[in-house]
């Protein structure tokens, strides 16, 4: 038996967090992977209208609108979450620091995408794209 991945499910002291990192207090690898994947998927759905049951599906549905580096980071995070949840013996992130770095980069890139969408929608006449009938909080329009 044994684990296919090294590292510590407790988080390890070598990973540094700042106060703005939303996952700073999550010490369990399973919780970190699952909660961060849910949050990233939700952001893709709200900001870009992504469709899917998981992060891989959501990324695939809007991949053409994302940069290659962002796609790689999001897929890395999604793949490790899937391994933790589905593969017997894969009980820890192999490199929590690398996971957190990819997660941070993915979140930062999504921040930029959301800001660009918000900025472009604010400059449109009336804040809506032509033909848009949405009078609510449409992020894209």
Short mmCIF file of N, CA and C in Angstrom, two decimals:
data_model
loop_
_atom_site.label_atom_id
_atom_site.label_comp_id
_atom_site.label_asym_id
_atom_site.label_seq_id
_atom_site.Cartn_x
_atom_site.Cartn_y
_atom_site.Cartn_z
N UNK A 1 0.84 -1.18 0.00
CA UNK A 1 0.00 0.00 0.00
C UNK A 1 0.88 1.23 0.00
N UNK A 2 0.61 2.21 0.88
CA UNK A 2 1.43 3.42 0.88
C UNK A 2 0.90 4.43 -0.10
N UNK A 3 1.46 5.60 0.00
CA UNK A 3 1.00 6.72 -0.82
C UNK A 3 1.81 6.85 -2.09
N UNK A 4 1.17 7.17 -3.19
CA UNK A 4 1.85 7.44 -4.44
C UNK A 4 2.45 8.82 -4.45
N UNK A 5 2.05 9.67 -3.53
CA UNK A 5 2.50 11.05 -3.51
C UNK A 5 3.20 11.34 -2.19
N UNK A 6 4.21 12.16 -2.26
CA UNK A 6 4.93 12.56 -1.06
C UNK A 6 4.27 13.76 -0.44
N UNK A 7 4.97 14.41 0.47
CA UNK A 7 4.43 15.64 1.06
C UNK A 7 3.63 15.32 2.29
N UNK A 8 2.96 16.32 2.78
CA UNK A 8 2.22 16.17 4.02
C UNK A 8 0.78 16.59 3.82
N UNK A 9 -0.12 15.75 4.22
CA UNK A 9 -1.53 16.11 4.15
C UNK A 9 -1.82 17.26 5.09
N UNK A 10 -0.94 17.48 6.04
CA UNK A 10 -1.11 18.57 6.98
C UNK A 10 -0.70 19.91 6.43
N UNK A 11 -0.07 19.96 5.28
CA UNK A 11 0.23 21.23 4.65
C UNK A 11 1.69 21.56 4.55
N UNK A 12 2.51 21.13 5.50
CA UNK A 12 3.94 21.41 5.43
C UNK A 12 4.23 22.86 5.73
N UNK A 13 5.33 23.12 6.40
CA UNK A 13 5.64 24.48 6.81
C UNK A 13 6.38 25.26 5.74
N UNK A 14 6.79 24.63 4.65
CA UNK A 14 7.54 25.33 3.62
C UNK A 14 6.67 26.17 2.69
N UNK A 15 5.36 25.97 2.73
CA UNK A 15 4.45 26.74 1.88
C UNK A 15 4.12 28.04 2.59
N UNK A 16 4.37 29.16 1.91
CA UNK A 16 4.12 30.47 2.50
C UNK A 16 2.83 31.05 1.96
N UNK A 17 2.05 31.63 2.86
CA UNK A 17 0.78 32.23 2.48
C UNK A 17 0.77 33.68 2.92
N UNK A 18 0.02 34.49 2.20
CA UNK A 18 -0.21 35.85 2.67
C UNK A 18 -1.67 35.96 3.09
N UNK A 19 -1.99 37.05 3.73
CA UNK A 19 -3.34 37.21 4.28
C UNK A 19 -4.41 37.21 3.20
N UNK A 20 -4.06 37.58 1.96
CA UNK A 20 -5.04 37.65 0.89
C UNK A 20 -5.32 36.32 0.22
N UNK A 21 -4.59 35.28 0.57
CA UNK A 21 -4.78 33.98 -0.05
C UNK A 21 -5.95 33.28 0.64
N UNK A 22 -7.04 33.02 -0.10
CA UNK A 22 -8.25 32.51 0.55
C UNK A 22 -8.11 31.11 1.15
N UNK A 23 -7.09 30.38 0.77
CA UNK A 23 -6.94 29.01 1.25
C UNK A 23 -5.85 28.90 2.32
N UNK A 24 -5.44 30.03 2.90
CA UNK A 24 -4.33 30.05 3.85
C UNK A 24 -4.56 29.16 5.07
N UNK A 25 -5.79 29.04 5.51
CA UNK A 25 -6.07 28.26 6.72
C UNK A 25 -6.47 26.82 6.45
N UNK A 26 -6.41 26.40 5.21
CA UNK A 26 -6.78 25.03 4.86
C UNK A 26 -5.53 24.16 4.92
N UNK A 27 -5.48 23.28 5.91
CA UNK A 27 -4.27 22.48 6.10
C UNK A 27 -4.38 21.09 5.48
N UNK A 28 -5.58 20.64 5.18
CA UNK A 28 -5.79 19.31 4.63
C UNK A 28 -5.75 19.36 3.11
N UNK A 29 -4.94 18.50 2.50
CA UNK A 29 -4.79 18.49 1.04
C UNK A 29 -6.11 18.22 0.32
N UNK A 30 -6.91 17.30 0.84
CA UNK A 30 -8.19 17.00 0.20
C UNK A 30 -9.09 18.23 0.21
N UNK A 31 -9.18 18.88 1.35
CA UNK A 31 -10.02 20.06 1.45
C UNK A 31 -9.51 21.18 0.54
N UNK A 32 -8.22 21.39 0.52
CA UNK A 32 -7.64 22.42 -0.34
C UNK A 32 -7.97 22.15 -1.80
N UNK A 33 -7.77 20.92 -2.24
CA UNK A 33 -7.99 20.57 -3.64
C UNK A 33 -9.46 20.68 -4.02
N UNK A 34 -10.34 20.16 -3.19
CA UNK A 34 -11.77 20.15 -3.52
C UNK A 34 -12.35 21.56 -3.46
N UNK A 35 -12.10 22.27 -2.38
CA UNK A 35 -12.68 23.61 -2.23
C UNK A 35 -12.16 24.57 -3.29
N UNK A 36 -10.87 24.52 -3.59
CA UNK A 36 -10.33 25.43 -4.60
C UNK A 36 -10.87 25.11 -5.98
N UNK A 37 -11.04 23.83 -6.31
CA UNK A 37 -11.61 23.44 -7.60
C UNK A 37 -13.04 23.94 -7.73
N UNK A 38 -13.83 23.80 -6.67
CA UNK A 38 -15.21 24.29 -6.70
C UNK A 38 -15.25 25.79 -6.91
N UNK A 39 -14.37 26.50 -6.24
CA UNK A 39 -14.35 27.96 -6.37
C UNK A 39 -13.92 28.39 -7.77
N UNK A 40 -12.90 27.73 -8.33
CA UNK A 40 -12.44 28.08 -9.68
C UNK A 40 -13.52 27.78 -10.71
N UNK A 41 -14.17 26.66 -10.56
CA UNK A 41 -15.26 26.29 -11.48
C UNK A 41 -16.39 27.32 -11.40
N UNK A 42 -16.74 27.72 -10.20
CA UNK A 42 -17.78 28.73 -10.01
C UNK A 42 -17.41 30.05 -10.65
N UNK A 43 -16.16 30.45 -10.52
CA UNK A 43 -15.72 31.71 -11.14
C UNK A 43 -15.80 31.62 -12.65
N UNK A 44 -15.40 30.50 -13.23
CA UNK A 44 -15.48 30.33 -14.69
C UNK A 44 -16.94 30.38 -15.16
N UNK A 45 -17.81 29.79 -14.39
CA UNK A 45 -19.23 29.80 -14.76
C UNK A 45 -19.81 31.20 -14.69
N UNK A 46 -19.52 31.91 -13.61
CA UNK A 46 -20.08 33.26 -13.45
C UNK A 46 -19.48 34.25 -14.45
N UNK A 47 -18.18 34.22 -14.62
CA UNK A 47 -17.51 35.23 -15.45
C UNK A 47 -17.60 34.95 -16.94
N UNK A 48 -17.50 33.67 -17.31
CA UNK A 48 -17.40 33.34 -18.74
C UNK A 48 -18.53 32.45 -19.24
N UNK A 49 -19.45 32.09 -18.36
CA UNK A 49 -20.53 31.21 -18.78
C UNK A 49 -20.09 29.79 -19.04
N UNK A 50 -19.04 29.36 -18.36
CA UNK A 50 -18.53 28.00 -18.55
C UNK A 50 -19.61 26.99 -18.21
N UNK A 51 -19.49 25.82 -18.82
CA UNK A 51 -20.46 24.76 -18.62
C UNK A 51 -19.72 23.48 -18.26
N UNK A 52 -20.23 22.77 -17.27
CA UNK A 52 -19.63 21.49 -16.92
C UNK A 52 -19.83 21.16 -15.47
N UNK A 53 -19.53 19.90 -15.15
CA UNK A 53 -19.70 19.42 -13.78
C UNK A 53 -18.45 19.60 -12.95
N UNK A 54 -17.30 19.71 -13.57
CA UNK A 54 -16.05 19.84 -12.85
C UNK A 54 -15.15 20.85 -13.53
N UNK A 55 -14.01 21.08 -12.94
CA UNK A 55 -13.10 22.11 -13.45
C UNK A 55 -12.60 21.78 -14.86
N UNK A 56 -12.26 20.52 -15.13
CA UNK A 56 -11.81 20.16 -16.49
C UNK A 56 -12.89 20.49 -17.51
N UNK A 57 -14.14 20.13 -17.23
CA UNK A 57 -15.25 20.42 -18.16
C UNK A 57 -15.43 21.91 -18.34
N UNK A 58 -15.38 22.65 -17.24
CA UNK A 58 -15.55 24.10 -17.32
C UNK A 58 -14.45 24.74 -18.14
N UNK A 59 -13.20 24.33 -17.92
CA UNK A 59 -12.08 24.86 -18.69
C UNK A 59 -12.27 24.54 -20.17
N UNK A 60 -12.64 23.31 -20.48
CA UNK A 60 -12.83 22.91 -21.88
C UNK A 60 -13.90 23.76 -22.56
N UNK A 61 -14.94 24.11 -21.83
CA UNK A 61 -16.05 24.84 -22.44
C UNK A 61 -15.70 26.29 -22.78
N UNK A 62 -14.66 26.84 -22.17
CA UNK A 62 -14.27 28.24 -22.45
C UNK A 62 -12.78 28.36 -22.80
N UNK A 63 -12.16 27.26 -23.13
CA UNK A 63 -10.71 27.22 -23.36
C UNK A 63 -10.24 28.24 -24.39
N UNK A 64 -11.01 28.47 -25.43
CA UNK A 64 -10.63 29.41 -26.47
C UNK A 64 -10.57 30.85 -25.99
N UNK A 65 -11.15 31.12 -24.84
CA UNK A 65 -11.16 32.48 -24.30
C UNK A 65 -10.13 32.67 -23.19
N UNK A 66 -9.37 31.62 -22.90
CA UNK A 66 -8.36 31.66 -21.84
C UNK A 66 -6.97 31.52 -22.45
N UNK A 67 -6.00 32.10 -21.81
CA UNK A 67 -4.62 31.94 -22.26
C UNK A 67 -4.11 30.54 -21.99
N UNK A 68 -3.08 30.14 -22.74
CA UNK A 68 -2.53 28.79 -22.58
C UNK A 68 -1.99 28.55 -21.18
N UNK A 69 -1.33 29.53 -20.60
CA UNK A 69 -0.77 29.36 -19.26
C UNK A 69 -1.87 29.15 -18.23
N UNK A 70 -2.95 29.90 -18.35
CA UNK A 70 -4.08 29.75 -17.43
C UNK A 70 -4.70 28.37 -17.58
N UNK A 71 -4.88 27.92 -18.80
CA UNK A 71 -5.45 26.59 -19.05
C UNK A 71 -4.56 25.53 -18.40
N UNK A 72 -3.24 25.64 -18.58
CA UNK A 72 -2.31 24.66 -17.98
C UNK A 72 -2.43 24.66 -16.46
N UNK A 73 -2.46 25.84 -15.85
CA UNK A 73 -2.55 25.92 -14.39
C UNK A 73 -3.86 25.34 -13.87
N UNK A 74 -4.96 25.68 -14.52
CA UNK A 74 -6.26 25.17 -14.08
C UNK A 74 -6.34 23.66 -14.26
N UNK A 75 -5.80 23.14 -15.35
CA UNK A 75 -5.84 21.69 -15.58
C UNK A 75 -4.95 20.96 -14.57
N UNK A 76 -3.83 21.54 -14.20
CA UNK A 76 -2.95 20.96 -13.18
C UNK A 76 -3.72 20.83 -11.86
N UNK A 77 -4.36 21.90 -11.44
CA UNK A 77 -5.13 21.91 -10.20
C UNK A 77 -6.26 20.88 -10.28
N UNK A 78 -6.96 20.82 -11.41
CA UNK A 78 -8.07 19.88 -11.58
C UNK A 78 -7.57 18.43 -11.57
N UNK A 79 -6.46 18.18 -12.23
CA UNK A 79 -5.93 16.82 -12.31
C UNK A 79 -5.53 16.30 -10.94
N UNK A 80 -4.86 17.14 -10.15
CA UNK A 80 -4.46 16.68 -8.82
C UNK A 80 -5.65 16.48 -7.91
N UNK A 81 -6.66 17.31 -8.03
CA UNK A 81 -7.90 17.10 -7.27
C UNK A 81 -8.50 15.76 -7.63
N UNK A 82 -8.58 15.46 -8.93
CA UNK A 82 -9.16 14.20 -9.37
C UNK A 82 -8.37 13.00 -8.88
N UNK A 83 -7.04 13.10 -8.89
CA UNK A 83 -6.21 12.01 -8.39
C UNK A 83 -6.45 11.79 -6.90
N UNK A 84 -6.52 12.87 -6.13
CA UNK A 84 -6.76 12.74 -4.70
C UNK A 84 -8.11 12.07 -4.42
N UNK A 85 -9.11 12.46 -5.15
CA UNK A 85 -10.46 11.96 -4.90
C UNK A 85 -10.67 10.55 -5.45
N UNK A 86 -10.08 10.22 -6.59
CA UNK A 86 -10.43 8.98 -7.29
C UNK A 86 -9.39 7.88 -7.26
N UNK A 87 -8.11 8.20 -7.06
CA UNK A 87 -7.08 7.16 -7.14
C UNK A 87 -6.73 6.61 -5.76
N UNK A 88 -6.92 5.32 -5.63
CA UNK A 88 -6.55 4.65 -4.39
C UNK A 88 -5.06 4.81 -4.14
N UNK A 89 -4.70 5.18 -2.94
CA UNK A 89 -3.30 5.33 -2.59
C UNK A 89 -2.72 6.71 -2.86
N UNK A 90 -3.44 7.54 -3.57
CA UNK A 90 -2.99 8.92 -3.82
C UNK A 90 -3.63 9.76 -2.72
N UNK A 91 -2.91 9.93 -1.62
CA UNK A 91 -3.49 10.48 -0.41
C UNK A 91 -2.98 11.87 -0.05
N UNK A 92 -2.02 12.37 -0.78
CA UNK A 92 -1.45 13.69 -0.50
C UNK A 92 -1.06 14.35 -1.81
N UNK A 93 -1.04 15.68 -1.79
CA UNK A 93 -0.49 16.39 -2.94
C UNK A 93 0.99 16.08 -3.02
N UNK A 94 1.50 15.74 -4.19
CA UNK A 94 2.92 15.38 -4.29
C UNK A 94 3.84 16.56 -3.97
N UNK A 95 3.39 17.76 -4.27
CA UNK A 95 4.16 18.97 -3.97
C UNK A 95 3.15 20.08 -3.69
N UNK A 96 2.82 20.23 -2.41
CA UNK A 96 1.81 21.21 -2.03
C UNK A 96 2.20 22.62 -2.47
N UNK A 97 3.47 22.95 -2.38
CA UNK A 97 3.94 24.27 -2.80
C UNK A 97 3.67 24.53 -4.28
N UNK A 98 3.90 23.53 -5.12
CA UNK A 98 3.64 23.67 -6.56
C UNK A 98 2.14 23.80 -6.81
N UNK A 99 1.34 23.03 -6.09
CA UNK A 99 -0.11 23.11 -6.23
C UNK A 99 -0.58 24.52 -5.87
N UNK A 100 -0.13 25.02 -4.73
CA UNK A 100 -0.53 26.35 -4.28
C UNK A 100 -0.06 27.41 -5.27
N UNK A 101 1.13 27.28 -5.81
CA UNK A 101 1.63 28.25 -6.79
C UNK A 101 0.76 28.26 -8.04
N UNK A 102 0.40 27.09 -8.55
CA UNK A 102 -0.46 27.01 -9.73
C UNK A 102 -1.85 27.55 -9.43
N UNK A 103 -2.35 27.26 -8.23
CA UNK A 103 -3.64 27.76 -7.79
C UNK A 103 -3.62 29.29 -7.72
N UNK A 104 -2.57 29.84 -7.12
CA UNK A 104 -2.44 31.30 -7.03
C UNK A 104 -2.37 31.95 -8.41
N UNK A 105 -1.56 31.36 -9.30
CA UNK A 105 -1.45 31.91 -10.65
C UNK A 105 -2.78 31.83 -11.38
N UNK A 106 -3.49 30.72 -11.22
CA UNK A 106 -4.80 30.58 -11.85
C UNK A 106 -5.78 31.61 -11.34
N UNK A 107 -5.80 31.81 -10.03
CA UNK A 107 -6.70 32.81 -9.45
C UNK A 107 -6.33 34.21 -9.91
N UNK A 108 -5.04 34.52 -9.96
CA UNK A 108 -4.59 35.85 -10.40
C UNK A 108 -4.97 36.09 -11.87
N UNK A 109 -4.80 35.07 -12.70
CA UNK A 109 -5.16 35.19 -14.11
C UNK A 109 -6.67 35.36 -14.27
N UNK A 110 -7.45 34.65 -13.47
CA UNK A 110 -8.91 34.83 -13.52
C UNK A 110 -9.30 36.21 -13.03
N UNK A 111 -8.58 36.74 -12.05
CA UNK A 111 -8.82 38.13 -11.61
C UNK A 111 -8.67 39.08 -12.80
N UNK A 112 -7.63 38.86 -13.60
CA UNK A 112 -7.38 39.72 -14.77
C UNK A 112 -8.47 39.55 -15.82
N UNK A 113 -8.89 38.32 -16.06
CA UNK A 113 -9.96 38.06 -17.03
C UNK A 113 -11.24 38.76 -16.57
N UNK A 114 -11.58 38.60 -15.30
CA UNK A 114 -12.79 39.23 -14.77
C UNK A 114 -12.70 40.75 -14.84
N UNK A 115 -11.53 41.31 -14.55
CA UNK A 115 -11.36 42.77 -14.62
C UNK A 115 -11.49 43.25 -16.05
N UNK A 116 -10.92 42.51 -17.00
CA UNK A 116 -11.03 42.89 -18.41
C UNK A 116 -12.48 42.83 -18.88
N UNK A 117 -13.20 41.80 -18.47
CA UNK A 117 -14.61 41.69 -18.85
C UNK A 117 -15.42 42.82 -18.23
N UNK A 118 -15.15 43.13 -16.99
CA UNK A 118 -15.86 44.20 -16.30
C UNK A 118 -15.55 45.54 -16.94
N UNK A 119 -14.29 45.75 -17.27
CA UNK A 119 -13.87 47.00 -17.90
C UNK A 119 -14.49 47.17 -19.28
N UNK A 120 -14.47 46.10 -20.07
CA UNK A 120 -15.02 46.21 -21.43
C UNK A 120 -16.53 46.38 -21.39
N UNK A 121 -17.19 45.78 -20.41
CA UNK A 121 -18.65 45.94 -20.34
C UNK A 121 -19.02 47.33 -19.87
N UNK A 122 -18.20 47.93 -19.04
CA UNK A 122 -18.49 49.28 -18.54
C UNK A 122 -18.33 50.32 -19.63
N UNK A 123 -17.51 50.05 -20.64
CA UNK A 123 -17.29 51.02 -21.70
C UNK A 123 -18.32 50.92 -22.81
N UNK A 124 -19.11 49.86 -22.82
CA UNK A 124 -20.16 49.73 -23.83
C UNK A 124 -21.31 50.67 -23.49
N UNK A 125 -22.02 51.08 -24.49
CA UNK A 125 -23.16 51.97 -24.28
C UNK A 125 -24.16 51.33 -23.34
N UNK A 126 -24.42 52.01 -22.26
CA UNK A 126 -25.38 51.49 -21.29
C UNK A 126 -24.89 50.28 -20.53
N UNK A 127 -23.64 49.90 -20.70
CA UNK A 127 -23.08 48.76 -20.00
C UNK A 127 -23.53 47.42 -20.53
N UNK A 128 -24.18 47.38 -21.73
CA UNK A 128 -24.64 46.12 -22.28
C UNK A 128 -24.18 45.99 -23.73
N UNK A 129 -23.95 44.77 -24.13
CA UNK A 129 -23.59 44.50 -25.52
C UNK A 129 -24.83 44.67 -26.39
N UNK A 130 -24.62 45.00 -27.65
CA UNK A 130 -25.77 45.15 -28.53
C UNK A 130 -26.52 43.84 -28.62
N UNK A 131 -27.83 43.92 -28.53
CA UNK A 131 -28.66 42.74 -28.60
C UNK A 131 -28.84 42.03 -27.27
N UNK A 132 -28.11 42.46 -26.24
CA UNK A 132 -28.24 41.81 -24.93
C UNK A 132 -29.52 42.25 -24.27
N UNK A 133 -30.30 41.27 -23.83
CA UNK A 133 -31.57 41.57 -23.17
C UNK A 133 -31.45 41.44 -21.66
N UNK A 134 -30.28 41.09 -21.19
CA UNK A 134 -30.08 40.89 -19.75
C UNK A 134 -30.05 42.23 -19.04
N UNK A 135 -30.95 42.42 -18.13
CA UNK A 135 -30.97 43.67 -17.35
C UNK A 135 -30.40 43.45 -15.96
N UNK A 136 -30.00 42.22 -15.68
CA UNK A 136 -29.46 41.89 -14.37
C UNK A 136 -27.94 42.04 -14.32
N UNK A 137 -27.31 41.21 -13.54
CA UNK A 137 -25.88 41.31 -13.31
C UNK A 137 -25.04 40.47 -14.25
N UNK A 138 -25.27 40.58 -15.53
CA UNK A 138 -24.49 39.82 -16.51
C UNK A 138 -23.05 40.32 -16.48
N UNK A 139 -22.12 39.43 -16.19
CA UNK A 139 -20.71 39.82 -16.10
C UNK A 139 -20.14 40.11 -17.48
N UNK A 140 -20.54 39.36 -18.48
CA UNK A 140 -19.97 39.52 -19.81
C UNK A 140 -20.53 40.76 -20.50
N UNK A 141 -21.82 41.00 -20.35
CA UNK A 141 -22.43 42.16 -20.98
C UNK A 141 -22.27 43.33 -20.06
#
